[in-house]
Amino acid sequence: MGQDDVRRPRLTALDTHSTSTANRTKPDLVFLADSSRGCEWTNIVACVEVKSVRHTQNDSVLRGQLVQRLLDMAESHPRRFVLALSVAKDDLVRVYLYTSNRLLHCELGSLPSVSTNGVWNRSVKDVVKFLIMLYSELPKDYGFLARRPDGLHNSFRLTDIPGCDTSGIAESLRSASFGIRGTKAFGGRRWKLSGPRSWIFRTTMDVGDNCDRVIFKFQWHRPDKEERLVHEQVSVMGVPHIPRLILAAPVNVHADERVVGEVMVVEDAGQTLDKFFAASSPGQEATIIDLFAGYAHTLLAAADGSSSDNFVLHRDISARNLTVRNHQQPFVIDWGCGRVMPSGGSRTPSAEAMVGTAMYMALRVLAQKSQRSVIDDLESLFLVFSHCLWAKYGDTTSNAFKTAWDFELGPESSLTNRTAWLISELSYINEMGLHKRTPAGLKTLAKSLYRLLFSKPVDLYELKTSETDPRVELLNYSDWAAAFASAAKLVSPNHRREMSCLQQLQAYVNPAVPQDAPQVREQSPPPQTGLQDLDPFQSPPPAKSQASGPLQPLRLTKPRALRSSQVQAQVQIQSPTRPRTRSQMRKSTGNKENSGDTTSGNTSSTKLRKRTASKAAKPMRKRAKRGNN
C-alpha cells in the first residue's frame, strides 16, 4: 500500500498543441501540478516539444521554442530550476534543465515503439524511468521558490523556502505569511537565461492581526552582489528616500557556489517615475521639481560618506528604479548594482565596463571606462529627467528621439548618437522640440542640469577619452541645490506647494551653524532652527558647502545693469568724506534726488524735482527777505 502511494501519479499530463497558454504560446505537452488550476505557467512543472522526422535535436527552430518555454516558466514564478523535454528525429528524447546561471541538456534515449517487438533496449528503459519519475515526484520538488508537502500554493512563509537562513530574523517576522497576488511577478530581471535573475511581487504580509502591503523580492546572483548588504548600508547611513527594509535573508540551496540567493521584503514604494511623469499635469510642475531634488539628495548623501566609514554608489539609476508614492514621496529602489566602498579610499572605484540600464547610462559608462563616481549617477538622473520631459512635452515622432534613446546598435553607436545630442546646450534643447506649453520651471531645470554636467570647462570629447572624470574635482553640492531652487522660483504662483524634499536638500548642503561655533555678527548667517524656516522659492543662504571643490554656487540669473547715475552715486558715497560748503551740499542733495529711477512714471519724478527745488530755494528766499528788511 505504501509503495502504491509513492508511485501513484501526482502530476497531470495535458496535450496542449492546439490549446494556448496564458501568453498564447502552444507547447505540445505540459505536466501540471494541479489539474484544477488550468494551463497557467505557475502551474506547469515541465513542458515537452515534439517534432517530426524532419527535425533533429540540434534544429534551430526546436531549440528556439524550448528556450522560450523555459523562459515562460522561469518568468512566471521564482524557481531554482525549470525542466523541459524534446522529441525529434528517430524518437530521440533530450532533457533540458535550466538552473539559475546555466542551461544543461543531455540525450536521454528513444521512446518505446511497436518496432521494438516488446524488447526494450537500455535507452528506452531510461526514458520510461524518467517519465515514471515525473509522474511520481511531488510538485514541491520541481524547483519552486516556496514548497510545502501539500504542493503549490499562493501563500507561504520564509520557513517554506528551501535553504533560507532565518536565524537573524525575529520570530514574529519568521512566521509571517506572504500572499502572492496574481499569477506573475510584476518586476525583476527575468527575461534572460544568463546573468542575475530576480522576481518582484507586490504582496501582503500578515503578522498576527496586522496585514501590510509590501514588496517581496527573490533573486539569484553572484556572491559579491548581495543587494541586502548595500540596502542595509544606506539605511545605517541615514540616506533619505530609501524604502524601509523590513527583513532580508540569504538563501543557500544552490549546488553551484558561484550563485547565491536572497530574499528581501521592503515597504511598498508606489509607482515608477516614468508612469507618474507621463500622467502628470502642468499643475504638478512643483511636485516634479521636488521629486528630482529628493532623488539628487539621495545620490549625494549616499556618495558623501563624511559621517560614515563607507560611501555607496547606486550605478543603476533608471526611470523604473525611481518611484513615487502618494504623488509626492520619492524613493530610490533596487540597490542590487550598488557598491559599498570605504570613505578613506578612492572616490572613483573601478567597476565592470557596463553596469546599469543601457538607456540611461552615462557617457563614460557607454565609453566602457572602468572608473565610477557619483557624477555618473547624477548624469543618469539627468538622462531620466530628459527622457521623461521629452516623452511628455517634446516631439517623440522625430528621428532625433529614436537615435538618442535607441541602444540596439551597441554601445559605440549609442555613444556617438548621445554625444551628438549633448554637444551643446542649444542642441540639447532644440533636439527635444519642447512644446510651448512646457512648464518654465521644468525647462529651466533641464538647462541648469545640463550646465552642471557638460558646460565649460568640461569638454565632451575629453570626457569620453580621459581615464579620469574631470567633473569629480569640480563637483559642488550647493550648485545642485541652487539649480532646483532656481527652477522652483519659476513655478506659477497658482501651482506652488510646500517642497519638503527641496528644503531637505538645501538644509543638507547648507547646514546650520553648530551651537559651539563662534558667533560673528554681520558675517555668519543666523542659525536655522528647522526645515520650516527655509523658503523653497528663495535661493539658499550663502554658506560653506560640505562638498569640496573650487567652484562657487552656480548663479543662474545675471545681475541687473546699473544706471550711470547710480554708478555715480555709489562712487560719491564710497569717496572719502571732507568738509563741504552749503552750496555744495545743496547741489549734492539735488543730484541725489535726480539720480532716482525714473521707471515709475514722469509725473512722480516731476513732482519730486519740484519739491526738491522748492526746499533748496527756501533758505535763499529767507536771506533775501532779511536783506530787504
XYZ file of C-alpha atoms in Angstrom:
629
model
C 0.000 0.000 0.000
C 2.814 2.344 0.869
C 4.603 1.527 -2.385
C 1.430 2.313 -4.323
C 1.158 5.645 -2.555
C 4.698 6.559 -3.572
C 4.232 5.593 -7.197
C 0.754 6.953 -7.755
C 0.580 9.775 -10.323
C 0.898 13.178 -8.700
C 1.089 15.242 -11.899
C -1.336 15.631 -14.765
C -0.243 15.445 -18.405
C -2.162 17.665 -20.823
C -1.986 17.771 -24.617
C -1.708 21.496 -25.447
C -0.548 21.524 -29.081
C -3.921 23.073 -30.022
C -4.505 24.946 -26.742
C -2.974 28.329 -25.940
C -1.410 29.022 -22.577
C -1.635 32.286 -20.646
C 0.702 34.109 -23.067
C -0.812 32.408 -26.149
C 2.067 30.013 -26.710
C 1.353 26.374 -27.560
C 3.644 23.680 -26.118
C 2.887 20.217 -27.434
C 2.587 18.675 -23.958
C 2.730 20.007 -20.402
C 2.820 18.443 -16.949
C 0.568 20.261 -14.470
C 0.939 20.339 -10.704
C -2.792 20.878 -10.147
C -5.309 19.894 -12.802
C -7.962 22.204 -11.346
C -5.908 25.392 -11.843
C -5.698 25.203 -15.625
C -2.830 25.702 -18.024
C -1.000 28.536 -16.250
C 2.764 28.841 -16.282
C 2.821 28.943 -12.487
C 1.077 25.535 -12.569
C 3.371 23.939 -15.178
C 6.296 21.903 -13.855
C 7.619 20.666 -17.236
C 6.809 21.081 -20.921
C 7.510 18.925 -23.979
C 8.130 19.812 -27.631
C 7.524 17.088 -30.230
C 8.842 17.431 -33.801
C 8.585 15.320 -36.940
C 11.372 13.290 -38.532
C 12.461 16.384 -40.483
C 13.819 17.997 -37.308
C 16.885 16.890 -35.392
C 17.723 17.696 -31.780
C 20.077 20.463 -32.947
C 17.444 22.141 -35.102
C 17.326 25.906 -34.519
C 13.525 26.004 -34.550
C 13.285 23.336 -31.867
C 15.942 24.983 -29.708
C 14.277 28.379 -30.033
C 10.925 27.015 -28.916
C 12.477 25.201 -25.953
C 14.306 28.319 -24.772
C 11.041 30.261 -24.951
C 9.230 27.627 -22.890
C 11.971 27.706 -20.253
C 11.751 31.495 -20.107
C 7.968 31.356 -19.732
C 8.230 29.012 -16.760
C 11.086 30.911 -15.118
C 9.454 34.311 -15.636
C 6.116 33.383 -14.126
C 7.382 32.214 -10.755
C 10.784 32.147 -8.988
C 12.307 28.686 -9.203
C 15.663 27.080 -8.610
C 15.409 25.291 -11.949
C 12.957 24.629 -14.804
C 12.566 21.450 -16.836
C 11.735 20.731 -20.483
C 11.897 17.781 -22.877
C 12.104 17.444 -26.652
C 11.289 14.583 -29.014
C 12.692 14.780 -32.551
C 14.005 12.566 -35.346
C 14.261 8.819 -34.587
C 12.116 9.374 -31.480
C 15.153 10.620 -29.569
C 14.374 12.296 -26.227
C 16.512 15.071 -24.819
C 16.156 16.652 -21.369
C 16.847 20.370 -20.765
C 17.438 21.682 -17.262
C 17.934 25.402 -16.728
C 19.451 26.408 -13.403
C 19.975 29.950 -12.172
C 23.126 30.509 -14.219
C 23.404 27.896 -16.984
C 21.479 25.585 -19.294
C 22.199 21.847 -19.093
C 20.979 19.196 -21.550
C 21.592 15.540 -22.283
C 20.278 12.897 -24.655
C 18.121 10.509 -22.636
C 17.234 7.783 -25.156
C 14.447 6.666 -27.513
C 10.730 6.397 -26.980
C 9.247 2.901 -26.836
C 7.579 1.964 -30.125
C 5.988 -1.057 -31.824
C 9.203 -1.704 -33.756
C 10.966 -2.861 -30.607
C 8.908 -6.123 -30.626
C 8.453 -5.893 -26.870
C 12.196 -5.855 -26.214
C 13.358 -2.542 -24.805
C 16.958 -1.560 -25.020
C 18.694 0.471 -22.315
C 17.900 3.854 -23.863
C 14.181 3.060 -23.937
C 14.282 1.944 -20.304
C 15.924 5.227 -19.293
C 13.134 7.194 -20.930
C 10.463 5.133 -19.201
C 12.153 5.537 -15.808
C 12.358 9.273 -16.302
C 8.676 9.520 -17.198
C 7.737 7.487 -14.148
C 9.831 9.823 -12.013
C 7.999 12.828 -13.467
C 4.657 11.373 -12.513
C 5.680 10.159 -9.050
C 7.526 13.220 -7.697
C 5.669 15.809 -5.646
C 5.088 19.252 -7.232
C 7.198 20.829 -4.491
C 10.277 19.076 -5.899
C 10.286 20.941 -9.209
C 12.331 23.932 -8.170
C 9.620 26.304 -6.946
C 10.636 29.056 -4.559
C 8.342 28.005 -1.718
C 7.423 24.381 -1.339
C 5.225 22.589 1.162
C 4.067 18.985 1.454
C 0.667 19.871 0.002
C 2.247 21.089 -3.242
C 1.818 24.537 -4.774
C 0.062 27.375 -3.004
C -0.478 31.132 -3.098
C 0.698 31.902 0.428
C 3.893 30.837 2.162
C 6.299 31.638 4.984
C 10.050 32.145 4.988
C 10.439 28.711 6.555
C 8.849 27.229 3.398
C 11.752 28.475 1.251
C 14.449 25.793 0.934
C 17.811 26.999 2.219
C 16.509 30.304 3.611
C 18.580 31.311 6.645
C 16.135 32.888 9.108
C 18.428 32.755 12.139
C 18.841 36.532 12.279
C 15.138 37.324 11.879
C 12.680 37.903 14.703
C 10.235 35.091 15.425
C 7.216 37.237 14.543
C 8.627 38.008 11.092
C 9.863 34.461 10.599
C 6.318 33.154 10.854
C 4.775 35.936 8.773
C 2.657 34.791 5.833
C 3.023 36.275 2.348
C 0.175 36.116 -0.164
C 1.146 36.465 -3.821
C -1.454 38.351 -5.806
C -1.876 37.461 -9.454
C -0.144 34.752 -11.405
C 3.002 36.604 -12.422
C 5.728 38.792 -10.954
C 5.339 42.462 -11.884
C 9.042 43.320 -11.868
C 12.563 41.993 -11.803
C 15.118 40.706 -14.265
C 13.518 37.560 -15.659
C 13.808 37.799 -19.445
C 17.313 36.395 -19.946
C 18.716 32.954 -19.314
C 22.142 34.298 -18.346
C 23.249 36.621 -15.596
C 21.411 37.518 -12.373
C 17.699 36.908 -12.155
C 15.094 38.390 -9.823
C 11.357 38.287 -9.252
C 9.425 41.089 -7.561
C 5.905 40.623 -6.203
C 3.539 43.175 -4.690
C 2.234 41.136 -1.765
C 0.544 41.339 1.594
C 2.411 40.487 4.776
C 0.345 39.035 7.627
C 1.963 39.370 11.057
C -0.529 38.427 13.734
C -3.587 40.613 13.258
C -1.776 43.133 11.015
C -1.750 42.966 7.230
C 0.549 45.352 5.349
C 1.293 45.860 1.666
C 4.938 45.127 0.965
C 7.303 44.248 -1.866
C 8.676 40.701 -1.849
C 11.875 40.163 -3.853
C 13.698 36.918 -4.578
C 16.864 36.771 -6.677
C 19.830 34.668 -7.788
C 23.154 36.373 -8.450
C 26.897 36.222 -7.838
C 28.159 36.080 -4.236
C 29.505 39.667 -4.366
C 26.175 41.176 -5.486
C 24.082 40.941 -2.329
C 21.578 43.774 -2.535
C 20.570 43.419 1.094
C 24.073 44.427 2.248
C 24.012 47.623 0.172
C 20.474 48.439 1.291
C 21.419 47.929 4.928
C 24.438 50.237 4.485
C 22.448 53.184 3.089
C 19.861 52.652 5.816
C 22.542 52.823 8.532
C 23.994 55.972 6.938
C 20.598 57.673 7.199
C 20.318 58.285 3.454
C 16.875 59.808 2.761
C 14.194 58.489 0.417
C 15.110 54.809 0.802
C 12.279 52.264 1.283
C 12.352 50.682 4.710
C 13.964 47.245 4.745
C 11.628 45.010 6.759
C 13.636 41.799 6.550
C 16.342 40.159 4.451
C 17.818 36.674 4.467
C 20.286 34.671 2.355
C 19.211 31.535 0.509
C 21.918 28.853 0.317
C 20.354 25.984 -1.580
C 22.159 26.058 -4.894
C 24.817 23.429 -5.591
C 26.919 25.905 -7.561
C 28.974 28.063 -5.176
C 29.162 30.804 -7.801
C 25.455 31.515 -7.336
C 23.703 32.659 -4.166
C 20.145 33.666 -3.448
C 18.495 36.169 -1.157
C 15.045 37.176 -0.027
C 14.123 40.788 0.705
C 10.931 42.397 1.992
C 10.677 46.196 1.798
C 7.860 48.681 2.139
C 5.792 49.417 -0.939
C 7.383 52.406 -2.705
C 4.484 53.215 -5.061
C 4.532 53.543 -8.842
C 7.512 54.080 -11.126
C 8.567 57.593 -12.078
C 8.011 57.211 -15.827
C 4.336 56.343 -15.285
C 3.855 59.216 -12.824
C 5.550 61.739 -15.129
C 3.513 60.608 -18.145
C 0.232 61.021 -16.240
C 1.181 64.340 -14.598
C -0.356 67.700 -15.488
C 1.366 71.103 -15.868
C -0.046 71.950 -12.438
C 2.267 69.330 -10.891
C 5.386 71.180 -12.002
C 6.438 71.928 -8.418
C 5.919 68.274 -7.441
C 8.216 67.027 -10.206
C 10.963 69.505 -9.289
C 10.642 68.492 -5.652
C 10.825 64.779 -6.544
C 14.044 65.177 -8.529
C 15.522 67.256 -5.732
C 14.826 64.297 -3.451
C 16.467 61.839 -5.867
C 19.557 64.052 -6.117
C 19.672 64.313 -2.316
C 19.695 60.511 -2.059
C 22.582 60.083 -4.517
C 24.667 62.886 -2.975
C 24.129 61.703 0.593
C 24.953 58.080 -0.290
C 28.174 59.121 -2.036
C 29.181 61.571 0.718
C 30.202 59.194 3.466
C 31.527 62.012 5.667
C 29.535 60.745 8.651
C 30.269 57.073 7.985
C 33.178 54.765 7.274
C 31.761 53.916 3.836
C 30.116 55.548 0.855
C 27.755 53.979 -1.690
C 27.224 54.364 -5.444
C 23.914 53.216 -6.925
C 25.143 52.636 -10.521
C 21.717 51.726 -11.963
C 19.597 54.876 -11.954
C 16.658 54.450 -14.330
C 13.027 55.516 -14.623
C 11.916 52.200 -13.102
C 14.298 52.418 -10.145
C 12.856 55.809 -9.150
C 9.381 55.613 -7.669
C 6.684 57.932 -6.314
C 4.238 57.166 -3.511
C 1.153 59.210 -2.670
C 2.001 61.602 -5.548
C 4.728 63.325 -3.512
C 7.123 60.893 -1.805
C 10.232 59.948 -3.840
C 12.075 56.653 -3.391
C 15.276 55.256 -4.896
C 14.967 51.465 -5.093
C 16.889 48.447 -6.422
C 20.386 48.794 -4.981
C 21.445 45.442 -6.461
C 24.086 47.057 -8.699
C 25.287 49.333 -5.893
C 28.755 49.207 -4.436
C 29.953 49.959 -0.907
C 33.428 51.474 -0.646
C 35.485 52.764 2.322
C 35.363 56.532 2.762
C 39.119 56.783 3.124
C 39.746 55.202 -0.283
C 39.322 56.430 -3.833
C 36.155 58.310 -4.747
C 36.251 56.761 -8.228
C 36.312 52.989 -7.638
C 36.752 50.661 -10.577
C 33.823 48.619 -11.857
C 32.717 46.435 -14.710
C 32.707 48.099 -18.119
C 28.914 48.074 -18.472
C 26.791 48.340 -15.329
C 23.272 49.741 -15.285
C 20.337 50.276 -17.630
C 21.565 50.918 -21.178
C 19.091 53.703 -21.948
C 20.260 55.831 -19.019
C 23.970 55.036 -18.958
C 26.326 57.994 -18.599
C 28.732 58.854 -21.401
C 31.742 57.408 -19.618
C 29.851 54.193 -18.899
C 28.989 53.879 -22.598
C 32.652 54.521 -23.355
C 33.380 51.491 -21.105
C 35.604 53.397 -18.689
C 36.367 51.399 -15.580
C 36.101 54.212 -13.016
C 32.758 55.158 -11.496
C 31.734 58.125 -9.367
C 28.625 59.881 -8.126
C 28.812 62.038 -11.268
C 27.761 59.010 -13.323
C 24.704 58.520 -11.076
C 23.810 62.213 -11.365
C 24.217 62.071 -15.154
C 21.866 59.075 -15.268
C 19.378 61.092 -13.178
C 19.703 63.934 -15.700
C 19.005 61.487 -18.556
C 15.936 60.123 -16.763
C 14.590 63.653 -16.384
C 15.390 64.473 -20.028
C 13.686 61.313 -21.306
C 10.540 61.909 -19.251
C 10.450 65.584 -20.284
C 10.963 64.732 -23.963
C 8.310 61.995 -23.902
C 5.798 64.272 -22.144
C 6.304 67.660 -23.825
C 8.595 67.012 -26.803
C 8.417 65.515 -30.274
C 8.640 61.737 -29.954
C 7.992 61.130 -33.659
C 11.248 62.741 -34.777
C 14.294 60.785 -35.830
C 16.286 62.559 -33.106
C 14.199 60.856 -30.405
C 14.863 57.414 -31.853
C 18.604 57.914 -32.265
C 19.003 59.437 -28.794
C 17.293 56.544 -26.999
C 17.916 53.564 -29.309
C 20.531 51.192 -27.874
C 20.039 48.180 -30.117
C 23.044 49.162 -32.261
C 25.551 48.675 -29.466
C 27.394 50.954 -27.047
C 29.667 52.589 -29.648
C 26.840 53.783 -31.908
C 24.801 54.816 -28.881
C 27.743 56.829 -27.556
C 28.115 58.628 -30.900
C 24.413 59.489 -31.083
C 24.279 60.613 -27.463
C 27.340 62.844 -27.896
C 25.851 64.499 -30.994
C 22.723 65.324 -28.997
C 24.556 66.694 -25.936
C 27.326 68.531 -27.817
C 25.864 71.920 -26.804
C 23.046 73.323 -24.707
C 21.342 74.680 -27.834
C 21.445 71.268 -29.492
C 20.205 69.606 -26.318
C 17.114 71.836 -26.089
C 16.342 72.095 -29.815
C 16.520 68.354 -30.472
C 13.813 67.683 -27.884
C 11.406 70.066 -29.645
C 9.606 71.043 -26.460
C 6.128 72.484 -26.922
C 5.119 75.964 -25.850
C 3.052 74.516 -23.028
C 6.180 73.083 -21.368
C 6.312 74.475 -17.817
C 9.017 77.113 -17.468
C 10.375 75.558 -14.278
C 10.975 72.166 -15.904
C 12.647 73.700 -18.937
C 14.894 75.820 -16.722
C 15.783 72.773 -14.641
C 16.809 70.883 -17.784
C 19.139 73.706 -18.809
C 20.605 74.041 -15.315
C 21.344 70.326 -15.005
C 22.966 70.348 -18.438
C 25.256 73.214 -17.395
C 26.239 71.429 -14.216
C 27.306 68.328 -16.156
C 28.551 69.474 -19.572
C 29.305 73.216 -19.558
C 32.837 74.619 -19.649
C 35.496 73.794 -18.599
C 34.183 70.277 -19.338
C 34.802 69.046 -22.884
C 32.636 66.158 -24.114
C 35.317 64.542 -26.244
C 37.879 64.757 -23.461
C 35.261 63.386 -21.089
C 34.864 60.238 -23.198
C 38.564 59.582 -23.723
C 40.254 60.546 -20.443
C 40.834 57.859 -17.852
C 39.631 60.100 -15.019
C 36.473 62.175 -14.861
C 37.416 65.880 -14.531
C 33.981 66.683 -13.119
C 34.729 64.868 -9.861
C 37.042 67.652 -8.682
C 34.565 70.325 -9.798
C 31.558 68.836 -8.002
C 29.887 71.230 -5.576
C 26.743 70.076 -3.802
C 25.490 73.661 -3.443
C 25.331 74.015 -7.229
C 22.759 71.234 -7.439
C 20.624 72.687 -4.661
C 20.756 76.104 -6.364
C 19.626 74.571 -9.673
C 16.474 73.100 -8.137
C 15.776 76.259 -6.120
C 16.042 78.450 -9.250
C 13.649 76.172 -11.130
C 11.207 76.348 -8.209
C 11.127 80.167 -8.450
C 9.602 79.926 -11.943
C 6.663 77.804 -10.839
C 3.356 79.576 -11.351
C 2.015 81.095 -8.095
C -1.181 79.094 -8.585
C 0.770 75.810 -8.643
C 3.202 76.408 -5.803
C 3.230 73.997 -2.886
C 5.405 73.107 0.045
C 8.546 71.473 -1.345
C 9.816 69.386 1.544
C 12.402 67.443 -0.481
C 13.998 70.642 -1.768
C 14.043 72.039 1.753
C 15.839 68.937 2.990
C 18.381 69.196 0.166
C 19.047 72.853 0.970
C 19.463 72.053 4.663
C 21.868 69.233 3.736
C 24.184 71.292 1.532
C 23.917 74.396 3.753
C 23.834 73.044 7.311
C 23.027 75.267 10.292
C 25.839 76.784 12.293
C 26.780 74.478 15.226
C 25.956 75.671 18.734
C 29.599 75.633 19.835
C 30.775 77.613 16.806
C 31.842 81.224 17.410
C 29.047 83.648 16.590
C 30.238 86.571 14.465
C 27.755 89.351 13.913
C 27.075 90.574 10.418
C 29.385 87.924 8.962
C 27.827 84.476 9.507
C 24.170 83.726 8.664
C 21.804 83.189 11.623
C 21.382 79.537 12.661
C 18.337 77.802 11.180
C 16.093 76.066 13.679
C 14.457 73.640 11.260
C 13.228 72.906 7.791
C 10.195 75.155 8.253
C 12.496 78.206 8.203
C 13.559 77.517 4.612
C 11.711 79.045 1.696
C 11.771 76.770 -1.386
C 11.199 79.727 -3.675
C 14.235 81.676 -2.470
C 17.885 80.950 -3.076
C 19.632 79.205 -0.163
C 21.633 81.458 2.169
C 25.347 81.645 1.380
C 27.146 79.026 3.415
C 30.110 76.776 3.066
C 29.275 73.531 1.298
C 30.193 70.143 2.659
C 31.482 69.055 -0.715
C 34.972 70.008 -1.772
C 35.612 71.886 -4.977
C 36.816 75.241 -6.264
C 33.526 76.271 -7.862
C 31.121 78.650 -6.181
C 27.344 78.066 -6.241
C 26.013 78.452 -9.760
C 24.402 81.874 -10.395
C 21.541 81.220 -12.763
C 20.401 84.863 -13.179
C 22.539 87.727 -14.405
C 22.760 90.849 -12.176
C 20.771 93.858 -13.381
C 22.917 96.538 -15.048
C 23.322 99.737 -13.024
C 22.430 103.089 -14.480
C 25.138 105.722 -14.907
C 23.569 107.942 -12.264
C 23.512 105.018 -9.787
C 27.167 104.290 -10.508
C 27.993 107.979 -9.950
C 26.048 107.996 -6.672
C 27.899 104.852 -5.478
C 31.225 106.449 -6.328
C 30.289 109.568 -4.376
C 29.183 107.577 -1.354
C 32.339 105.487 -1.310
C 34.682 108.517 -1.708
C 36.385 109.911 1.448
C 34.273 112.446 3.346
C 35.518 116.032 3.582
C 34.037 119.411 4.630
C 31.721 120.908 2.056
C 30.180 124.339 1.680
C 26.459 124.953 1.970
C 26.102 125.413 -1.776
C 27.913 122.104 -2.412
C 25.558 120.385 -0.005
C 22.567 121.830 -1.856
C 23.977 120.614 -5.184
C 24.664 117.148 -3.715
C 21.097 116.939 -2.415
C 19.760 117.835 -5.818
C 21.956 115.196 -7.504
C 20.773 112.537 -5.101
C 17.163 113.344 -5.759
C 17.660 113.437 -9.521
C 19.540 110.115 -9.598
C 16.460 108.062 -8.668
C 14.942 105.512 -11.020
C 12.500 107.159 -13.471
C 10.715 103.940 -14.389
C 7.825 104.750 -12.045
C 6.486 107.483 -14.379
C 7.133 111.069 -15.465
C 4.502 112.534 -13.147
C 6.013 111.283 -9.895
C 9.574 112.238 -10.926
C 8.409 115.789 -11.903
C 6.697 116.289 -8.557
C 9.821 115.043 -6.779
C 12.023 117.536 -8.625
C 9.638 120.399 -7.848
C 9.623 119.582 -4.144
C 13.415 119.323 -4.119
C 13.832 122.655 -5.915
C 11.355 124.285 -3.551
C 13.252 123.052 -0.482
C 16.583 124.190 -1.927
C 15.228 127.718 -2.772
C 13.579 128.281 0.618
C 16.775 129.403 2.514
C 17.610 131.818 -0.343
C 14.204 133.458 -0.068
C 14.650 133.895 3.692
C 18.032 135.606 3.247
C 16.640 137.869 0.543
C 13.779 138.869 2.824
C 16.159 139.715 5.703
C 18.287 141.803 3.298
C 15.267 143.801 2.181
C 14.293 144.492 5.761
